[in-house]
Amino acid sequence: MHSIGFECEVVTPMFLGGADHEAELRAPSIKAAMRWWFRAMMGGGLFDKLGKGKNSFLSGVREAESKTFGSTDAVSPFRLSIVDSGLSKDDCKRWCYRIDEPAERGLCYLGYGLSDRNFVIPGKKFTLEVTLRTTDSQKENWILGSLWMLANFGTLGARSSRGFGCFQISCANDDLGERFPKVTSIADLKEGFKRTRRLFSLPESSSNDDLPPFSIVHPRAWRCLVLNEPKGNPLPALNSAGIALRKFREAPDPSNEFERKIPTKSGNIRVIRGQHSREYKNVVNFGISRGLLLPETSIFGLPHPFQLSSPGKKVTMKKVTIVSETRQRRKSPLFIHVYKWKQTYVSYQAFKAEFVDGKIKFYDPKVPNQAETVGGTLPFNELDSFIGQNSANAELLWE
């Protein structure tokens, strides 16, 4: 057996823990995240070879995964452990950021649902030990490659696709060379990714336009760009990403103009003009039988909740939730990652895979049984548009 120690540092608030929501560093959670990236990379390597038949593609990925990570029938060829994994009170903090604070508004948007949970603070350092129980060089490459992808593109814990739980590996106690490239700049990241994708035999290019059944790293199904706008430290960087995403998703639609006349206390009439968001018509049409359209902004993740209010003395609230008819939850295909090098950088990743099947359902959470549905597959137009508006001042990793 051969053990390799990796020096790690938490970059953004990490909500990793058990059911009690207390913060902790857990090796099983890290191994599970490595599995996810292994499937994404192995899927990218096999998709053109086996993608025409979904069953053969899935079985090919599962077979490679069981050999690399173990299964009920096979022992894992490596062990993962955290050296000195205990956390002191100084290593943890309770989430108490406020949406009305400009420096925290984007964090609150990205961290929706994290109120009062404890997290591991940025700057916390720990040692991750990988013990290899195999002499198979291919398995070793896949194990190390999965960890490299997790550290450089993935995250750990809650709200993982929204940039929380980023960590970086500064060094290893072994010279791993091409199998684990060191990253301290965008140029290093591009070169390291090029080397790592060779370990999984990812194609340089592809003409396969089929959507894979799950998220994979593939030239037609994954896009990653790193913004060329360095920030001072990770929290402001993540806050800026949150503000940018919120501004995009809530951008007014010129075709949704409105005019409201509101009586004032003095007896006059105040006229308010503006534009509703892109999904406003869908939300207000629910329950009125005017017809619904595919909610394209729901591509950023399901469930997609809305809450609308009407101005006046008596404020009425309308709540609508959008889900898939077959799946209540669907993780966002947009991943945010924060890098802490000499300066801090942000990357956006877009995964294109089968998002939902069947129909999209609108319902009032107070009356969940009274729902309306619209058929079709959600397009990736909104995701493409968000990535596109950021691509002018960014480095694209796959060219």
Coordinates of N, CA and C in Angstrom, one line a residue, residues 206-385:
S206 N -15.9 16.5 -30.8 CA -17.0 15.5 -31.1 C -18.1 16.1 -31.9
S207 N -18.7 15.3 -32.7 CA -19.9 15.7 -33.5 C -21.2 15.1 -32.9
N208 N -21.1 14.5 -31.7 CA -22.2 13.8 -31.1 C -23.1 14.9 -30.4
D209 N -24.3 15.1 -30.9 CA -25.2 16.1 -30.4 C -26.2 15.5 -29.4
D210 N -26.2 14.2 -29.1 CA -27.1 13.6 -28.2 C -26.9 14.2 -26.8
L211 N -28.0 14.3 -26.0 CA -27.8 14.7 -24.6 C -27.5 13.4 -23.8
P212 N -26.5 13.5 -23.0 CA -26.2 12.3 -22.1 C -27.2 12.2 -21.0
P213 N -27.4 11.0 -20.5 CA -28.4 10.8 -19.4 C -28.0 11.4 -18.1
F214 N -26.7 11.8 -17.9 CA -26.3 12.5 -16.7 C -25.2 13.5 -17.1
S215 N -24.8 14.3 -16.1 CA -23.7 15.3 -16.4 C -22.4 14.6 -16.7
I216 N -21.8 15.0 -17.8 CA -20.5 14.4 -18.2 C -19.6 15.6 -18.7
V217 N -18.3 15.4 -18.6 CA -17.3 16.3 -19.1 C -17.0 15.8 -20.5
H218 N -17.5 16.6 -21.5 CA -17.4 16.2 -22.9 C -17.4 17.4 -23.7
P219 N -16.7 17.5 -24.9 CA -16.7 18.7 -25.6 C -18.1 19.2 -26.1
R220 N -19.1 18.4 -26.2 CA -20.4 18.8 -26.6 C -21.4 19.0 -25.4
A221 N -20.9 18.6 -24.2 CA -21.9 18.5 -23.1 C -21.4 19.3 -21.9
W222 N -20.2 19.9 -22.0 CA -19.6 20.7 -20.8 C -18.8 21.8 -21.3
R223 N -19.0 23.0 -20.7 CA -18.3 24.2 -21.0 C -17.9 24.9 -19.8
C224 N -16.6 25.3 -19.7 CA -16.1 25.9 -18.5 C -15.3 27.2 -18.9
L225 N -15.6 28.3 -18.3 CA -14.9 29.5 -18.5 C -14.5 30.1 -17.2
V226 N -13.3 30.7 -17.2 CA -12.8 31.4 -16.0 C -12.7 32.9 -16.3
L227 N -13.4 33.7 -15.4 CA -13.5 35.1 -15.7 C -12.2 35.8 -15.4
N228 N -11.8 36.7 -16.4 CA -10.5 37.4 -16.3 C -10.7 38.7 -15.4
E229 N -11.4 38.5 -14.3 CA -11.6 39.7 -13.5 C -11.2 39.3 -12.0
P230 N -10.0 39.3 -11.7 CA -9.6 38.9 -10.3 C -10.2 39.7 -9.2
K231 N -10.5 39.0 -8.1 CA -11.0 39.7 -6.9 C -10.0 39.6 -5.8
G232 N -10.3 40.4 -4.7 CA -9.3 40.4 -3.6 C -9.3 39.1 -2.8
N233 N -10.5 38.6 -2.5 CA -10.6 37.3 -1.8 C -11.9 36.6 -2.1
P234 N -12.0 35.4 -1.7 CA -13.1 34.5 -2.1 C -14.5 35.0 -1.9
L235 N -14.8 35.6 -0.7 CA -16.2 36.0 -0.4 C -16.7 37.1 -1.3
P236 N -15.9 38.2 -1.5 CA -16.4 39.1 -2.5 C -16.5 38.6 -3.9
A237 N -15.7 37.6 -4.2 CA -15.8 37.0 -5.6 C -17.1 36.2 -5.7
L238 N -17.4 35.4 -4.7 CA -18.6 34.7 -4.7 C -19.9 35.6 -4.6
N239 N -19.8 36.7 -3.9 CA -20.8 37.6 -3.8 C -21.1 38.2 -5.1
S240 N -20.1 38.6 -5.9 CA -20.2 39.2 -7.2 C -20.9 38.2 -8.2
A241 N -20.5 36.9 -8.1 CA -21.1 35.9 -8.9 C -22.6 35.7 -8.6
G242 N -23.0 35.8 -7.3 CA -24.4 35.8 -6.9 C -25.2 36.9 -7.5
I243 N -24.6 38.1 -7.4 CA -25.3 39.3 -7.9 C -25.5 39.2 -9.4
A244 N -24.4 38.7 -10.1 CA -24.5 38.6 -11.6 C -25.6 37.6 -12.0
L245 N -25.7 36.5 -11.3 CA -26.7 35.4 -11.6 C -28.1 36.0 -11.3
R246 N -28.2 36.6 -10.1 CA -29.6 37.1 -9.8 C -30.0 38.2 -10.8
K247 N -29.1 39.1 -11.2 CA -29.4 40.1 -12.2 C -29.9 39.5 -13.5
F248 N -29.2 38.5 -13.9 CA -29.6 37.8 -15.1 C -30.9 37.1 -15.0
R249 N -31.2 36.4 -14.0 CA -32.4 35.6 -13.9 C -33.6 36.5 -13.6
E250 N -33.4 37.7 -13.0 CA -34.6 38.5 -12.7 C -34.6 39.7 -13.7
A251 N -33.9 39.7 -14.8 CA -33.8 40.8 -15.7 C -35.2 41.0 -16.3
P252 N -35.7 42.3 -16.4 CA -37.0 42.6 -16.9 C -37.1 42.2 -18.4
D253 N -38.3 41.9 -18.8 CA -38.6 41.5 -20.2 C -39.4 42.6 -20.9
P254 N -38.9 43.2 -22.0 CA -39.6 44.3 -22.6 C -41.0 43.9 -23.1
S255 N -41.2 42.6 -23.3 CA -42.6 42.2 -23.8 C -43.6 42.1 -22.6
N256 N -43.1 42.3 -21.4 CA -43.9 42.1 -20.2 C -44.1 43.5 -19.5
E257 N -44.4 44.5 -20.3 CA -44.6 45.8 -19.7 C -45.9 45.9 -18.9
F258 N -45.9 46.8 -17.9 CA -47.1 46.9 -17.0 C -47.2 48.4 -16.7
E259 N -48.5 48.7 -16.3 CA -48.8 50.1 -15.8 C -49.8 49.9 -14.6
R260 N -49.4 50.5 -13.5 CA -50.3 50.3 -12.3 C -50.7 51.7 -11.8
K261 N -51.9 51.9 -11.5 CA -52.4 53.2 -10.9 C -52.8 52.9 -9.4
I262 N -52.1 53.6 -8.6 CA -52.2 53.4 -7.1 C -52.7 54.7 -6.5
P263 N -53.8 54.6 -5.8 CA -54.3 55.8 -5.1 C -53.4 56.2 -3.9
T264 N -53.0 57.4 -3.7 CA -52.2 57.9 -2.6 C -53.1 58.4 -1.4
K265 N -52.5 58.6 -0.3 CA -53.2 59.1 0.9 C -53.9 60.5 0.6
S266 N -53.2 61.3 -0.2 CA -53.7 62.6 -0.5 C -54.9 62.6 -1.5
G267 N -55.2 61.4 -2.0 CA -56.3 61.3 -3.0 C -55.9 61.4 -4.4
N268 N -54.6 61.5 -4.7 CA -54.1 61.5 -6.1 C -53.9 60.1 -6.5
I269 N -53.5 60.0 -7.8 CA -53.2 58.7 -8.4 C -51.8 58.6 -8.8
R270 N -51.1 57.6 -8.3 CA -49.7 57.4 -8.6 C -49.6 56.3 -9.7
V271 N -48.9 56.6 -10.8 CA -48.8 55.7 -11.9 C -47.4 55.1 -11.9
I272 N -47.3 53.8 -11.8 CA -46.1 53.0 -11.9 C -46.0 52.2 -13.2
R273 N -44.9 52.4 -13.9 CA -44.7 51.7 -15.1 C -43.3 50.9 -15.0
G274 N -43.3 49.8 -15.7 CA -42.1 49.0 -15.6 C -42.3 47.7 -16.5
Q275 N -41.4 46.8 -16.2 CA -41.4 45.5 -17.0 C -41.3 44.4 -16.0
H276 N -42.1 43.4 -16.2 CA -42.0 42.2 -15.4 C -40.9 41.3 -15.8
S277 N -40.6 40.3 -15.0 CA -39.5 39.3 -15.3 C -40.0 38.4 -16.4
R278 N -39.1 37.6 -17.0 CA -39.4 36.7 -18.1 C -40.5 35.7 -17.9
E279 N -40.5 35.2 -16.6 CA -41.5 34.2 -16.3 C -42.8 34.7 -15.7
Y280 N -43.0 36.0 -15.6 CA -44.1 36.6 -14.9 C -45.4 36.1 -15.5
K281 N -45.5 36.1 -16.8 CA -46.8 35.7 -17.5 C -47.1 34.3 -17.1
N282 N -46.1 33.4 -17.1 CA -46.4 32.0 -16.8 C -47.0 31.9 -15.4
V283 N -46.4 32.6 -14.4 CA -46.8 32.5 -13.0 C -48.2 33.1 -12.9
V284 N -48.5 34.2 -13.4 CA -49.9 34.8 -13.2 C -50.9 34.0 -14.0
N285 N -50.5 33.3 -15.1 CA -51.4 32.5 -15.9 C -51.8 31.2 -15.2
F286 N -51.0 30.8 -14.3 CA -51.3 29.5 -13.6 C -52.7 29.7 -12.8
G287 N -53.5 28.7 -13.0 CA -54.8 28.7 -12.3 C -55.9 29.5 -13.0
I288 N -55.6 30.2 -14.2 CA -56.6 31.0 -14.9 C -56.9 30.4 -16.2
S289 N -56.3 29.3 -16.5 CA -56.5 28.5 -17.8 C -56.3 29.4 -19.0
R290 N -55.3 30.2 -19.0 CA -54.9 31.0 -20.2 C -53.9 30.3 -21.0
G291 N -53.3 29.2 -20.5 CA -52.3 28.5 -21.2 C -50.9 28.8 -20.6
L292 N -50.1 27.8 -20.5 CA -48.8 27.9 -19.9 C -47.7 27.6 -21.0
L293 N -46.6 28.2 -20.8 CA -45.4 28.0 -21.7 C -44.3 27.3 -20.9
L294 N -43.4 26.6 -21.6 CA -42.3 26.0 -20.9 C -41.5 27.1 -20.1
P295 N -41.3 26.9 -18.8 CA -40.6 27.9 -18.0 C -39.1 27.8 -18.2
E296 N -38.6 28.5 -19.2 CA -37.2 28.3 -19.6 C -36.2 28.7 -18.5
T297 N -36.5 29.6 -17.6 CA -35.6 30.0 -16.6 C -35.5 28.9 -15.5
S298 N -36.4 27.9 -15.5 CA -36.3 26.8 -14.6 C -35.1 25.9 -14.9
I299 N -34.4 26.1 -16.0 CA -33.2 25.3 -16.3 C -32.2 25.5 -15.2
F300 N -32.2 26.5 -14.4 CA -31.2 26.8 -13.4 C -31.5 25.9 -12.2
G301 N -32.5 25.1 -12.2 CA -32.7 24.2 -11.0 C -34.1 24.1 -10.6
L302 N -34.5 22.9 -10.2 CA -35.9 22.7 -9.7 C -35.9 22.2 -8.3
P303 N -36.8 22.5 -7.4 CA -38.1 23.3 -7.7 C -37.7 24.7 -7.9
H304 N -38.6 25.4 -8.6 CA -38.5 26.8 -8.9 C -39.6 27.6 -8.3
P305 N -39.4 28.2 -7.1 CA -40.5 28.9 -6.4 C -40.7 30.3 -6.9
F306 N -41.9 30.8 -6.9 CA -42.2 32.2 -7.2 C -43.1 32.7 -6.1
Q307 N -43.0 34.0 -5.8 CA -43.9 34.7 -4.9 C -44.1 36.1 -5.4
L308 N -45.4 36.4 -5.7 CA -45.7 37.7 -6.3 C -46.7 38.4 -5.3
S309 N -46.6 39.8 -5.3 CA -47.4 40.6 -4.4 C -48.1 41.6 -5.2
S310 N -49.3 42.0 -4.8 CA -50.0 43.1 -5.5 C -50.0 44.3 -4.6
P311 N -49.7 45.5 -5.1 CA -49.6 46.7 -4.3 C -51.0 47.2 -3.8
G312 N -51.0 47.9 -2.7 CA -52.2 48.4 -2.2 C -52.3 48.2 -0.7
K313 N -53.4 48.6 -0.1 CA -53.6 48.5 1.3 C -53.6 47.0 1.7
K314 N -54.3 46.2 0.9 CA -54.4 44.8 1.2 C -53.4 44.1 0.3
V315 N -52.3 43.7 0.8 CA -51.3 43.0 -0.1 C -51.7 41.5 -0.2
T316 N -51.8 41.1 -1.4 CA -52.1 39.7 -1.7 C -50.9 39.0 -2.3
M317 N -50.6 37.8 -1.8 CA -49.4 37.1 -2.2 C -49.9 35.9 -3.1
K318 N -49.2 35.7 -4.2 CA -49.4 34.5 -5.0 C -48.2 33.7 -5.0
K319 N -48.3 32.5 -4.6 CA -47.1 31.5 -4.6 C -47.4 30.4 -5.6
V320 N -46.3 30.2 -6.4 CA -46.4 29.1 -7.4 C -45.0 28.4 -7.4
T321 N -45.1 27.1 -7.5 CA -43.9 26.3 -7.5 C -43.9 25.5 -8.8
I322 N -42.7 25.5 -9.5 CA -42.6 24.8 -10.7 C -41.6 23.6 -10.5
V323 N -42.1 22.4 -10.9 CA -41.3 21.2 -10.8 C -41.5 20.3 -12.0
S324 N -40.7 19.3 -12.1 CA -40.9 18.2 -13.1 C -42.0 17.3 -12.6
E325 N -42.8 16.8 -13.5 CA -43.9 15.9 -13.1 C -43.3 14.6 -12.5
T326 N -42.1 14.2 -12.9 CA -41.5 13.0 -12.5 C -40.4 13.2 -11.4
R327 N -39.9 14.5 -11.3 CA -38.8 14.7 -10.3 C -39.1 16.1 -9.6
Q328 N -39.2 16.0 -8.3 CA -39.4 17.3 -7.6 C -38.1 18.1 -7.6
R329 N -37.0 17.5 -7.5 CA -35.7 18.2 -7.4 C -34.8 17.9 -8.6
R330 N -34.1 18.9 -9.1 CA -33.2 18.7 -10.1 C -32.1 19.7 -9.9
K331 N -30.8 19.2 -9.7 CA -29.7 20.1 -9.5 C -29.4 21.0 -10.7
S332 N -29.0 22.2 -10.4 CA -28.7 23.1 -11.5 C -27.6 22.6 -12.3
P333 N -27.6 22.8 -13.6 CA -26.5 22.4 -14.5 C -25.4 23.5 -14.6
L334 N -25.7 24.6 -13.8 CA -24.7 25.7 -13.8 C -23.9 25.5 -12.5
F335 N -22.6 25.3 -12.6 CA -21.7 25.2 -11.4 C -20.8 26.4 -11.3
I336 N -20.7 26.9 -10.1 CA -19.8 28.1 -9.8 C -18.6 27.6 -9.0
H337 N -17.4 28.0 -9.3 CA -16.2 27.6 -8.6 C -15.4 28.8 -8.3
V338 N -14.7 28.9 -7.1 CA -13.9 30.0 -6.8 C -12.5 29.5 -6.5
Y339 N -11.5 30.2 -7.2 CA -10.1 29.8 -7.0 C -9.3 30.9 -6.2
K340 N -8.5 30.4 -5.3 CA -7.7 31.3 -4.5 C -6.2 31.1 -4.8
W341 N -5.7 31.9 -5.8 CA -4.3 31.8 -6.1 C -3.7 33.1 -5.6
K342 N -2.8 33.7 -6.3 CA -2.3 35.0 -5.9 C -3.4 36.0 -5.8
Q343 N -4.4 35.9 -6.7 CA -5.6 36.6 -6.7 C -6.8 35.6 -6.8
T344 N -8.0 36.1 -6.6 CA -9.1 35.2 -6.6 C -9.9 35.3 -7.9
Y345 N -10.2 34.1 -8.5 CA -10.9 34.0 -9.7 C -12.2 33.2 -9.6
V346 N -13.1 33.4 -10.5 CA -14.4 32.7 -10.5 C -14.6 32.0 -11.9
S347 N -15.1 30.7 -11.8 CA -15.4 30.0 -13.1 C -16.8 29.6 -13.1
Y348 N -17.4 29.6 -14.3 CA -18.7 29.0 -14.5 C -18.6 27.8 -15.4
Q349 N -19.4 26.8 -15.0 CA -19.4 25.5 -15.8 C -20.9 25.3 -16.2
A350 N -21.1 24.9 -17.4 CA -22.4 24.5 -17.9 C -22.4 23.1 -18.3
F351 N -23.2 22.2 -17.7 CA -23.4 20.8 -18.1 C -24.7 20.7 -18.8
K352 N -24.6 20.1 -20.0 CA -25.8 19.8 -20.8 C -26.1 18.3 -20.8
A353 N -27.2 17.9 -20.1 CA -27.6 16.5 -20.0 C -29.1 16.5 -19.9
E354 N -29.7 15.3 -20.0 CA -31.1 15.2 -19.8 C -31.6 15.8 -18.5
F355 N -32.4 16.8 -18.6 CA -32.7 17.6 -17.4 C -34.0 17.0 -16.7
V356 N -35.1 17.0 -17.4 CA -36.3 16.4 -16.9 C -37.0 15.6 -18.0
D357 N -37.8 14.7 -17.6 CA -38.6 13.9 -18.6 C -40.1 14.3 -18.4
G358 N -40.8 14.2 -19.5 CA -42.3 14.3 -19.5 C -42.7 15.8 -19.4
K359 N -43.5 16.1 -18.4 CA -44.2 17.4 -18.3 C -43.6 18.2 -17.1
I360 N -43.8 19.5 -17.3 CA -43.4 20.5 -16.3 C -44.7 20.9 -15.5
K361 N -44.7 20.9 -14.2 CA -45.9 21.1 -13.4 C -45.8 22.4 -12.6
F362 N -46.9 23.1 -12.7 CA -47.1 24.3 -11.9 C -48.1 24.0 -10.8
Y363 N -47.8 24.4 -9.6 CA -48.8 24.2 -8.5 C -48.7 25.3 -7.4
D364 N -49.7 25.5 -6.7 CA -49.7 26.3 -5.5 C -49.3 25.4 -4.3
P365 N -48.3 25.8 -3.6 CA -47.8 24.9 -2.5 C -48.9 24.7 -1.4
K366 N -49.9 25.6 -1.4 CA -51.0 25.4 -0.4 C -52.0 24.4 -0.9
V367 N -52.1 24.2 -2.3 CA -53.0 23.3 -2.9 C -52.2 22.4 -3.9
P368 N -51.3 21.6 -3.4 CA -50.4 20.8 -4.3 C -51.2 19.9 -5.3
N369 N -52.4 19.5 -4.9 CA -53.1 18.5 -5.8 C -53.7 19.2 -7.0
Q370 N -53.9 20.5 -6.9 CA -54.5 21.2 -8.1 C -53.3 21.8 -8.9
A371 N -52.9 21.1 -9.9 CA -51.7 21.5 -10.6 C -52.1 21.6 -12.1
E372 N -51.2 22.3 -12.9 CA -51.4 22.4 -14.3 C -50.0 22.0 -14.9
T373 N -50.0 21.4 -16.0 CA -48.8 20.9 -16.6 C -48.7 21.4 -18.1
V374 N -47.4 21.4 -18.5 CA -47.1 21.8 -19.9 C -46.0 20.8 -20.4
G375 N -46.2 20.2 -21.5 CA -45.3 19.2 -22.0 C -44.1 19.8 -22.7
G376 N -43.0 19.0 -22.8 CA -41.8 19.4 -23.5 C -40.6 19.3 -22.6
T377 N -39.4 19.4 -23.3 CA -38.1 19.3 -22.6 C -37.6 20.7 -22.4
L378 N -37.2 21.1 -21.2 CA -36.6 22.4 -21.0 C -35.4 22.7 -21.9
P379 N -35.4 23.7 -22.7 CA -34.2 24.1 -23.5 C -33.1 24.7 -22.6
F380 N -31.9 24.7 -23.2 CA -30.8 25.3 -22.5 C -30.5 26.8 -22.9
N381 N -31.5 27.4 -23.5 CA -31.3 28.8 -24.0 C -30.9 29.7 -22.9
E382 N -31.5 29.7 -21.7 CA -31.2 30.6 -20.7 C -29.7 30.4 -20.1
L383 N -29.4 29.1 -20.0 CA -28.0 28.8 -19.6 C -27.0 29.2 -20.6
D384 N -27.3 29.0 -21.9 CA -26.3 29.4 -22.9 C -26.2 31.0 -22.9
S385 N -27.3 31.6 -22.7 CA -27.3 33.1 -22.7 C -26.4 33.6 -21.5

